[in-house]
Coordinates of C-alpha atoms and ligand atoms in Angstrom, one line a residue:
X1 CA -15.3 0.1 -3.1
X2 CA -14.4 2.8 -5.1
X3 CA -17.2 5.8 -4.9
X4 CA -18.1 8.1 -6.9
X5 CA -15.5 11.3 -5.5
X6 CA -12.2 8.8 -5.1
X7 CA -11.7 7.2 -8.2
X8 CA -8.5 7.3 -10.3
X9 CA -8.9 7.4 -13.8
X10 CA -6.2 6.0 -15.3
X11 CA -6.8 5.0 -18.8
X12 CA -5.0 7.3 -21.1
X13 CA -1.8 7.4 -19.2
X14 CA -0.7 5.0 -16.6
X15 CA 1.7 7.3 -15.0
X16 CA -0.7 10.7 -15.4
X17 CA -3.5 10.5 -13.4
X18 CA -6.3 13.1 -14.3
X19 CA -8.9 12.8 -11.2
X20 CA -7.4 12.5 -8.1
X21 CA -9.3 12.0 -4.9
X22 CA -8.6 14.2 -2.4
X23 CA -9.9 14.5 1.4
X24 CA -13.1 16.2 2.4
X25 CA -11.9 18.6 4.4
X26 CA -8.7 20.4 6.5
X27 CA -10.0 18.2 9.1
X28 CA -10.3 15.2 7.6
X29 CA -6.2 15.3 6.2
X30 CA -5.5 16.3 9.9
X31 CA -7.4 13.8 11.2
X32 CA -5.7 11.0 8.6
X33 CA -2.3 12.0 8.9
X34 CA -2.5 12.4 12.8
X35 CA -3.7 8.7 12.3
X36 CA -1.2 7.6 10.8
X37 CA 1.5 9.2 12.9
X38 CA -0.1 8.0 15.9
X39 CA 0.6 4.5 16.3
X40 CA 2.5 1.8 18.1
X41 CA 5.4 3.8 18.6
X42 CA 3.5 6.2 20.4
X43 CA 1.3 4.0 23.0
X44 CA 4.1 1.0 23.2
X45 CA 7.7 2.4 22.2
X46 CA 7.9 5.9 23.4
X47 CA 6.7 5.0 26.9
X48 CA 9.4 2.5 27.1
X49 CA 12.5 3.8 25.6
X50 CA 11.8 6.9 27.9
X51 CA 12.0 4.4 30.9
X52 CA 15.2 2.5 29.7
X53 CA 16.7 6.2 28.6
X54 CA 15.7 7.8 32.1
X55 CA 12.7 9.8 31.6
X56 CA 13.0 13.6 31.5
X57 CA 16.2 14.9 29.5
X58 CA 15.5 12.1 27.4
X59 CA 11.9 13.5 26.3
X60 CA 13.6 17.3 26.3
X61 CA 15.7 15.6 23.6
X62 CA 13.1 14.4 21.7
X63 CA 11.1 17.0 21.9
X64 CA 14.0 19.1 20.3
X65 CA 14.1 16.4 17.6
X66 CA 10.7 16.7 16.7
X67 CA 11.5 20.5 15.9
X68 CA 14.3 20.6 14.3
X69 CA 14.3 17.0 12.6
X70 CA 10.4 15.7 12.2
X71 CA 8.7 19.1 11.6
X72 CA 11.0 19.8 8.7
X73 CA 10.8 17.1 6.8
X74 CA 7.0 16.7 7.4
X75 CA 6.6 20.3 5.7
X76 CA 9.1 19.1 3.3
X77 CA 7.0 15.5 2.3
X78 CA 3.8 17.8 2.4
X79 CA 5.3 19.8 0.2
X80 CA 5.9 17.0 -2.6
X81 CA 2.7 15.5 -2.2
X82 CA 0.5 18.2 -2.2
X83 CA 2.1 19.7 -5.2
X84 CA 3.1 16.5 -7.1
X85 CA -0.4 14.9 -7.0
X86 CA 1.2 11.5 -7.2
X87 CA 2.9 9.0 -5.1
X88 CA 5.7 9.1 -4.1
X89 CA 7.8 7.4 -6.9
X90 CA 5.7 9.5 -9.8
X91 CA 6.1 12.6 -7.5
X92 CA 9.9 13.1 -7.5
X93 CA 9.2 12.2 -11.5
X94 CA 6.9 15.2 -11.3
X95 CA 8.8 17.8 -9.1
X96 CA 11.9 16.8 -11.4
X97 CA 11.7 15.0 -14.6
X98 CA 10.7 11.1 -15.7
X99 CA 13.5 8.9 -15.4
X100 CA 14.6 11.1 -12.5
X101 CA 17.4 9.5 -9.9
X102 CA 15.5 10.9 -6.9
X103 CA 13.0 8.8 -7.9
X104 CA 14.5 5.9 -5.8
X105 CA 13.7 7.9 -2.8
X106 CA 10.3 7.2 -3.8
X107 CA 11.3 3.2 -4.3
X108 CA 12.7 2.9 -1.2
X109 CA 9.7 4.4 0.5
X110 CA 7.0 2.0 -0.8
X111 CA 9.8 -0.5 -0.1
X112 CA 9.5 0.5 3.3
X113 CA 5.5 0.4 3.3
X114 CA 5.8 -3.1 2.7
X115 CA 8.3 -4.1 5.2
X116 CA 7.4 -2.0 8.0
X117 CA 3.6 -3.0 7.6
X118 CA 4.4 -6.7 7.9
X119 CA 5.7 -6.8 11.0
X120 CA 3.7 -4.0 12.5
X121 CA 0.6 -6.1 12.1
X122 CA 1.7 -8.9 14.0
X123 CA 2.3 -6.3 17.0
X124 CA -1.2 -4.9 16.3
X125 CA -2.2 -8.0 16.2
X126 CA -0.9 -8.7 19.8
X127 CA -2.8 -5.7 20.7
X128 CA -6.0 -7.2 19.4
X129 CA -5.4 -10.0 21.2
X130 CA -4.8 -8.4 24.3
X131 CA -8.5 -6.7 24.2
X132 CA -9.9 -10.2 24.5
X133 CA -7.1 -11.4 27.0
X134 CA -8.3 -8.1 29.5
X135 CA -12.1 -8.9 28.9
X136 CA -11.3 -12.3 30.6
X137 CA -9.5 -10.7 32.7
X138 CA -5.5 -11.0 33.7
X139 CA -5.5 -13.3 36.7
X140 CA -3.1 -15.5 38.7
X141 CA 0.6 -14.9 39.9
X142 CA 3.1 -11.9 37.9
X143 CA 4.5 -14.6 36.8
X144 CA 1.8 -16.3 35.5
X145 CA 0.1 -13.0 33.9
X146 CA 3.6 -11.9 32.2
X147 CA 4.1 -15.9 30.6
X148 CA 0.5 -14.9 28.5
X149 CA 3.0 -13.1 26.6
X150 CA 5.1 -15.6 26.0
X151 CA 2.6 -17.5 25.4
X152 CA 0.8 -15.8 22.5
X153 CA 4.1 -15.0 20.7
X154 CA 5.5 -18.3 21.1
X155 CA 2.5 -19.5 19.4
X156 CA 2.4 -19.4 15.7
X157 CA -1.0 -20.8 15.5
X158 CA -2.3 -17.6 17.5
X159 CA 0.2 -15.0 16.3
X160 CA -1.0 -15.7 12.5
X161 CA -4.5 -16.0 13.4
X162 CA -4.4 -12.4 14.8
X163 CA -2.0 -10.9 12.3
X164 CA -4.8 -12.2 9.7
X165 CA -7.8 -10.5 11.3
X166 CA -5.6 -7.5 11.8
X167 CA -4.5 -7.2 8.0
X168 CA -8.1 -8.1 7.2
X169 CA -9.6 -5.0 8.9
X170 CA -6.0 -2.8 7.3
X171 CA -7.6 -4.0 3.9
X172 CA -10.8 -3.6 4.5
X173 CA -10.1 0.2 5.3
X174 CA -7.9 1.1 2.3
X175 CA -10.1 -0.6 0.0
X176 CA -13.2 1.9 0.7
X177 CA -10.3 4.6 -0.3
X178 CA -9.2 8.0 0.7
X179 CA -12.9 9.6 1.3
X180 CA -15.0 6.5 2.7
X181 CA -12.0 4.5 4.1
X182 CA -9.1 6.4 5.3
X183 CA -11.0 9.3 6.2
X184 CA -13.9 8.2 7.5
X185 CA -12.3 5.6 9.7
X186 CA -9.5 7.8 10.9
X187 CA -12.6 10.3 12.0
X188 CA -14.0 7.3 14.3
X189 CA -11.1 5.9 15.4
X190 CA -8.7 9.5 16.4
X191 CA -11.7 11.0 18.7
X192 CA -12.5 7.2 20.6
X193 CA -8.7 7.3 21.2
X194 CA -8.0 10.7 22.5
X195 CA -11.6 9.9 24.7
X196 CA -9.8 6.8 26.0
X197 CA -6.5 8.3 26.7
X198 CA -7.9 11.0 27.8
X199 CA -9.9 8.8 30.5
X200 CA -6.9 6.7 31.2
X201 CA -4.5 9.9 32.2
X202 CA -7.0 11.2 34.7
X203 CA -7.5 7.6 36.1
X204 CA -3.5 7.8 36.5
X205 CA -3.4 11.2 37.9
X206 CA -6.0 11.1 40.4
X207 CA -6.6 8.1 41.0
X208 CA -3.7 6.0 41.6
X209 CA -0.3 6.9 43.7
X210 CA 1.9 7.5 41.1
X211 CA 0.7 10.8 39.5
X212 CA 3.5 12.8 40.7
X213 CA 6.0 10.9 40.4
X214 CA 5.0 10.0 36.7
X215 CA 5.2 13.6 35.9
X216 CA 8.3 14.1 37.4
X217 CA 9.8 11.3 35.8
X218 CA 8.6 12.8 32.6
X219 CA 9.2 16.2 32.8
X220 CA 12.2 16.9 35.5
X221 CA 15.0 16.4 33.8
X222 CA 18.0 14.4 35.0
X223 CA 21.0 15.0 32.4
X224 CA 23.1 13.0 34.2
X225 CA 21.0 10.0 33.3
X226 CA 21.6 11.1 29.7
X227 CA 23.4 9.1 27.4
X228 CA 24.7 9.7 23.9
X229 CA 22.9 6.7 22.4
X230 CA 19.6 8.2 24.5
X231 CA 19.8 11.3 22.2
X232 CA 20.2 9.4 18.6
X233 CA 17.4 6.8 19.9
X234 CA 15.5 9.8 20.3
X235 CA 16.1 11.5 17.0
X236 CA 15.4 8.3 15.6
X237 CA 12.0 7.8 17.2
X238 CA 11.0 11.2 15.8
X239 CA 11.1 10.1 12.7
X240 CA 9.1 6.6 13.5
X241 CA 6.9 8.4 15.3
X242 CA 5.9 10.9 12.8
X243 CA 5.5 8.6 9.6
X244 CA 8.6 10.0 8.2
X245 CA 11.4 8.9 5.6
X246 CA 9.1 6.3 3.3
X247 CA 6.3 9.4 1.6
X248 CA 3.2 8.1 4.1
X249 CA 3.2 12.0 4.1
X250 CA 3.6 12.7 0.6
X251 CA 1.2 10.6 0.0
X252 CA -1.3 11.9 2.1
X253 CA -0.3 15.5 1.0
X254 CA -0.9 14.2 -2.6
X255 CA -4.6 14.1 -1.3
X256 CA -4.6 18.1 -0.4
X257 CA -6.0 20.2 -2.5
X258 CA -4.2 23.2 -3.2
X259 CA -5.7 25.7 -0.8
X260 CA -4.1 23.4 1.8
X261 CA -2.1 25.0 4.6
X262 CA 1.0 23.1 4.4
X263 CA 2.9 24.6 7.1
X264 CA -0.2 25.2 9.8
X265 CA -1.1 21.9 9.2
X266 CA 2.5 19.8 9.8
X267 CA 2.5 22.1 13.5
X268 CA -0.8 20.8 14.2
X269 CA 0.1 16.8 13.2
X270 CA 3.8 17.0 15.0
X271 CA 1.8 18.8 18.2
X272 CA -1.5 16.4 18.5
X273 CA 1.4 13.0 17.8
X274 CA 3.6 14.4 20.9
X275 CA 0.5 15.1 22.7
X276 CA -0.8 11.8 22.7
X277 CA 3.1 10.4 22.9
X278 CA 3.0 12.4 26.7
X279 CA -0.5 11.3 28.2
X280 CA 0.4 7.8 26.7
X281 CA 3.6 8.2 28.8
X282 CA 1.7 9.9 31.9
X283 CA -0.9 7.2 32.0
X284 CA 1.3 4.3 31.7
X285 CA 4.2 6.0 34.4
X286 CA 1.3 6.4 36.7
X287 CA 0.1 3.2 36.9
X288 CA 3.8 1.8 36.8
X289 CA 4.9 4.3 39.9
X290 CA 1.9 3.4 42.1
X291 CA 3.0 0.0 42.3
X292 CA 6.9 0.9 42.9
X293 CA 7.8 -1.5 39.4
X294 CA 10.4 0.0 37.3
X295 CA 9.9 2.2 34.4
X296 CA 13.4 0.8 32.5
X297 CA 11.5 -2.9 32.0
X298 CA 11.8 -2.3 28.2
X299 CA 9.8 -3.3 25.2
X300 CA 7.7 -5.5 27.8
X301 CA 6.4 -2.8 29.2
X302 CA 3.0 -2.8 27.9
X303 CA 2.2 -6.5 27.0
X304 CA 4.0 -7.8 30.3
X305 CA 4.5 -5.3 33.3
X306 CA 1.4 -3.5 32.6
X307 CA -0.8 -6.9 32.8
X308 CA 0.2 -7.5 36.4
X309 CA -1.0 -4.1 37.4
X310 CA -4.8 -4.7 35.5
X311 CA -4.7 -7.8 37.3
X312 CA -5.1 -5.4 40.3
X313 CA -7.8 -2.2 38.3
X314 CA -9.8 -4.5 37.0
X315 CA -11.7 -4.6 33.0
X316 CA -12.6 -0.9 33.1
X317 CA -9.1 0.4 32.5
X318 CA -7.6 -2.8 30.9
X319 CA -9.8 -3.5 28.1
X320 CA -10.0 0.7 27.0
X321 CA -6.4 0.3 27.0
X322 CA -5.4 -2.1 24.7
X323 CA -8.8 -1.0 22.3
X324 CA -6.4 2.0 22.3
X325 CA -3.2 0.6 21.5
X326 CA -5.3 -1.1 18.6
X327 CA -6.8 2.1 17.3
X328 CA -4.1 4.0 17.1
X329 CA -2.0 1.3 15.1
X330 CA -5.0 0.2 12.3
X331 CA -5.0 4.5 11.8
X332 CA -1.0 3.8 11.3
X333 CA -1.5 0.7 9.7
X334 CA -3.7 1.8 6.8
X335 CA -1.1 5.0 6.2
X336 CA 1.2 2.3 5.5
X337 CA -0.5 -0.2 3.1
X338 CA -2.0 3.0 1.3
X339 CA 1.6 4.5 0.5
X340 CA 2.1 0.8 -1.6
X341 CA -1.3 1.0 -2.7
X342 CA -1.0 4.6 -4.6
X343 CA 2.0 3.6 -6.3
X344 CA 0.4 0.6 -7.8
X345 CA -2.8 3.3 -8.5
X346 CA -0.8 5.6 -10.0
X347 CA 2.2 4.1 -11.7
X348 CA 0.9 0.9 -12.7
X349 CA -2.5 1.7 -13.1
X350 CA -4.6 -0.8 -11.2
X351 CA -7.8 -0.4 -9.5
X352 CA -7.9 0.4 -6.0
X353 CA -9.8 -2.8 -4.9
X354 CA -7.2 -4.9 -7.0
X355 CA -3.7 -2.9 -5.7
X356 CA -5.7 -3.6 -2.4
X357 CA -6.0 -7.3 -2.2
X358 CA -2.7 -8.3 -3.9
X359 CA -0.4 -6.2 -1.9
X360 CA -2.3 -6.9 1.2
X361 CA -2.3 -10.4 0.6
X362 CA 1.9 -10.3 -0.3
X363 CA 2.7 -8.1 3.2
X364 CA 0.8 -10.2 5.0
X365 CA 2.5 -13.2 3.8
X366 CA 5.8 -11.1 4.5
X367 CA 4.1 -10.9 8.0
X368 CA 4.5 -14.7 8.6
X369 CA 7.7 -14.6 8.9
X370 CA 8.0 -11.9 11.8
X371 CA 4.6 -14.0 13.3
X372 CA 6.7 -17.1 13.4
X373 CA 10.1 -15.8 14.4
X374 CA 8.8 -13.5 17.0
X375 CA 9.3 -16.7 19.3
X376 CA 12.9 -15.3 20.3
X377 CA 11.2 -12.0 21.5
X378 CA 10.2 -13.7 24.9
X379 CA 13.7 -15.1 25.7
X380 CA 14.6 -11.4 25.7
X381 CA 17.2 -11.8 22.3
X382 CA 15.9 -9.0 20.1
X383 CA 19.0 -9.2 18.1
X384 CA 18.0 -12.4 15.9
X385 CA 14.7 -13.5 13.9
X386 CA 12.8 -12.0 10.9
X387 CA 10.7 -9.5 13.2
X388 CA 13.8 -8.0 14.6
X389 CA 15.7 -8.1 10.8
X390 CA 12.9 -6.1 9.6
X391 CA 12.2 -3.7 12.7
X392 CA 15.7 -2.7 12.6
X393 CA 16.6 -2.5 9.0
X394 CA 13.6 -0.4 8.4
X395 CA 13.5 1.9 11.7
X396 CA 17.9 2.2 11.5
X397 CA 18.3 2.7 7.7
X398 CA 15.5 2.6 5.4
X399 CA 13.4 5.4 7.1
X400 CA 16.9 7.5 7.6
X401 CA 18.4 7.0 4.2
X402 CA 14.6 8.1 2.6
X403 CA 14.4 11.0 4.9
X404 CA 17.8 12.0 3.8
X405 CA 16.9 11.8 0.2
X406 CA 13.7 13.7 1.0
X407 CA 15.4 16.6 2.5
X408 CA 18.1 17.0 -0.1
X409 CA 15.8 16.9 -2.5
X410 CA 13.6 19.8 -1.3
X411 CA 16.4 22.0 0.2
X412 CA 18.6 21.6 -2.9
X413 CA 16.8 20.8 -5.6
X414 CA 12.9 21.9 -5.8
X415 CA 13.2 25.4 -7.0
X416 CA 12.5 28.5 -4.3
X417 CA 9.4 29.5 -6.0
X418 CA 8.0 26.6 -5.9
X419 CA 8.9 25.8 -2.4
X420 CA 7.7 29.0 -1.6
X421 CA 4.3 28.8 -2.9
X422 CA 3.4 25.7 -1.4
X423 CA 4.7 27.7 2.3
X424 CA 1.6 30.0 1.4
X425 CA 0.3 32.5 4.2
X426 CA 3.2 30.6 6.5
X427 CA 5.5 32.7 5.2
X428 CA 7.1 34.3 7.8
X429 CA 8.9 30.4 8.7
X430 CA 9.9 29.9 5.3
X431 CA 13.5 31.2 5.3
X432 CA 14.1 29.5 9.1
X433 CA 12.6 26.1 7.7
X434 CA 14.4 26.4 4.3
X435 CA 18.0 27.2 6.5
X436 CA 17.1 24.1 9.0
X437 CA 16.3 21.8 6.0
X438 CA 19.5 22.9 4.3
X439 CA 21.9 22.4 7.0
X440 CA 20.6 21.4 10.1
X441 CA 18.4 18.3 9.5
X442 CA 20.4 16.3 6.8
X443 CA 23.6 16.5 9.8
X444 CA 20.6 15.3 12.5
X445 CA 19.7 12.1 9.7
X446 CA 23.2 11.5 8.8
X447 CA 23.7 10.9 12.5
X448 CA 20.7 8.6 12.7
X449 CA 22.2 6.6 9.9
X450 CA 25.7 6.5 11.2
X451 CA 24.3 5.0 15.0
X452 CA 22.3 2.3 13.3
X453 CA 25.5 1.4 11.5
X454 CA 27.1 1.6 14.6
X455 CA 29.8 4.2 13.1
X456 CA 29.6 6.7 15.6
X457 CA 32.9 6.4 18.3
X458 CA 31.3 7.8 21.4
X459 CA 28.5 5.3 21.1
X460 CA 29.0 2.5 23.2
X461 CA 26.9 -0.4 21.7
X462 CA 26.3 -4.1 22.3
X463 CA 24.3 -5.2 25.2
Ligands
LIG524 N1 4.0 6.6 13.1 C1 3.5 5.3 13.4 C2 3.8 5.0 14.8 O1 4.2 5.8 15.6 C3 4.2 4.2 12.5 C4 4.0 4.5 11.1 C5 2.9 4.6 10.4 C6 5.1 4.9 10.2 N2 3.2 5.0 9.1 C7 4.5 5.1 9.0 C8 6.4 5.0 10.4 C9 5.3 5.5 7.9 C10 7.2 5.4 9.4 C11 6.6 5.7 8.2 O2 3.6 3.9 15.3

């Protein structure tokens, strides 16, 4: 419920709101928007597109994607929150004028909110699952342990009943707002996370066979194992990975107060989200090596190859696991719903607990669909069903064609002084960030864009 520091009060204008809430502290935004980038696609997808792209000059690439692609444009969605006060539809109205055309960046974005949450909660609510499947304990042959999967998403019965709790606790979060829900949450659940992974990398290191060759893997880079679809995969994933291209990061910036320390801050977020993206990837390769399996399984990865090996290490590293995977995607999974949630704050001026409930209830209805159809997941054809439709519409154009408008709207349109304020005692990157924003990073999105359209001639796509 709505306290007494994080209420809107919208009754004179709808589209004007004159208190906003804002975080408690540097630490608490940090702690927030590291949440939200910190999710699924750093515990489950980065680990295994790495494996299926070849490991090391795959995560050079994306590491040089994160700089010159995800670090921009989280300065530049910073930038439009923090100084728009508004969500991301009202913000571009803000930074430019009512009625304005970029406006539809901000559409797209809450568009994108809603779509992506509803099928990221059934995959959370896998994860939830999967804490009470490693209490038991995974026993029996591979094969047996790796057909649970199949099991649990082949059931509709258990993939709704999971997806609900899971959209439950999403709700639940978001409705206590940005001070005694997203920020208080995001303080509990980022430091029981980084304990865990933290816990789980030194287990892998130390204590099983396949340290080295996990770090190897990781970090010796074999170009020849390099493919041109490896490198757009991984300029795609920074963007998935960092919670750009739909304003979760406007709208968390339209939380800062104005003493905020825009450009500081986005280096801290992108740094802490490849962190975790590495000792996820160390922890996992570790465990994977010391049994001689193969890294290139694929989105299996966690929810089938990994099982096998708990089988062998027993509760104490299975169940902190997949408490882990859930962690980090409820701190993702609130960033999403609260993107939807502010507009319907702000624009349309509904309370909190109402904008809450209704959306929540309409995504997670969305959610059914991906719940149900996930059932083609286990016969390995990710090409068909609603939970594919969505994950690719949203990851190979939605996210792209927002993070497009996003940059071209701070590079060419936000006026220098304005842009330049908001870079405050960061000064000294403004004119480098500025020049990459301009030129560099709209070619890097572009290129994103053309590969999920399949447009790109040295591609070769299919499988
Ligand atoms: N970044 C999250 C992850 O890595 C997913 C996510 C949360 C996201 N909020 C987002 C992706 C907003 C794009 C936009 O799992």
């Amino acid at each position: 419920m709505a306290s007494g520091t994080d209420w809107h009060d919208t009754s004179q204008h709808p589209t004007r709101v004159k208190r906003r809430a804002h975080w408690t502290s540097r630490m608490g935004f940090i702690l927030a928007a590291t949440g939200s980038a910190i999710g699924l696609g750093n515990i489950w997808k980065f680990p295994y597109i790495t494996g299926v792209y070849g490991g090391g000059a795959f995560v050079l690439v994306y590491l040089g994607s994160v700089i010159i692609v995800g670090l921009p444009l989280m300065i530049a969605e910073l930038i439009i929150g923090r100084r728009a006060q508004e969500n991301p539809v009202g913000a571009f109205q803000r930074l430019h004028r009512d009625g304005s055309p970029w406006q539809i960046a901000g559409w797209l974005g809450v568009a994108s909110g809603f779509v992506i949450l509803s099928f990221y909660s059934v995959v959370a609510g896998w994860a939830l699952a999967y804490i009470f499947k490693a209490l038991v304990g995974f026993e029996g042959t591979a094969d047996q342990i790796q057909g649970q999967f199949s099991e649990l998403v082949g059931s509709p019965t258990w993939s709704i009943l999971w997806h609900t709790i899971f959209m439950t606790l999403t709700v639940g979060i978001v409705v206590g707002g940005i001070r005694n829900g997203i920020e208080r949450w995001s303080k509990i659940l980022m430091p029981a996370l980084f304990i865990i992974l933290f816990g789980l990398m030194f287990y892998g290191l130390f204590f099983t066979h396949g340290g080295m060759k996990a770090i190897s893997f990781l970090f010796n880079p074999d170009f020849s194992k390099l493919s041109a679809e490896g490198v757009l995969s991984a300029l795609g994933h920074a963007f998935f990975t960092l919670s750009l291209g739909m304003g979760a990061m406007i709208t968390y910036g339209s939380y800062m107060k104005s003493d905020a320390r825009i450009v500081q801050d986005a280096i801290t977020i992108s740094f802490l989200d490849t962190l975790i993206a590495l000792m996820a990837g160390l922890a996992i390769f570790s465990l994977v090596f010391s049994y001689g399996l193969e890294p290139g399984v694929g989105p299996g990865l966690i929810f089938q190859t990994l099982p096998v090996l708990f089988a062998e290490t027993g509760q104490l590293i299975s169940v902190p696991f997949f408490m882990l995977l859930t962690f980090a995607a409820l701190s993702s999974s609130i960033s999403l719903l609260e993107v939807v949630v502010s507009y319907f704050v702000d624009e349309r001026g509904w309370g909190r607990t109402k904008a809450c409930l209704i959306m929540g209830t309409l995504i997670y209805l969305l959610g059914l669909l991906s719940a149900v159809s996930a059932l083609k997941l286990v016969y390995g054809d990710w090409e068909t069903g609603f939970f594919d439709l969505f994950d690719y519409f949203s990851t190979n154009y939605m996210l792209p064609v927002g993070g497009l408008l996003i940059c071209l709207f701070i590079a060419w349109v936000v006026k220098d002084k304005v842009r330049a304020e908001e870079f405050g005692s960061a000064g000294r990157l403004y004119k480098a960030t500025v020049l990459t924003l301009k030129y560099i990073t709209p070619i890097a999105v572009l290129l994103v864009i053309l590969h999920g359209l399949e447009l790109i001639p040295f591609v070769e796509y299919g499988q």
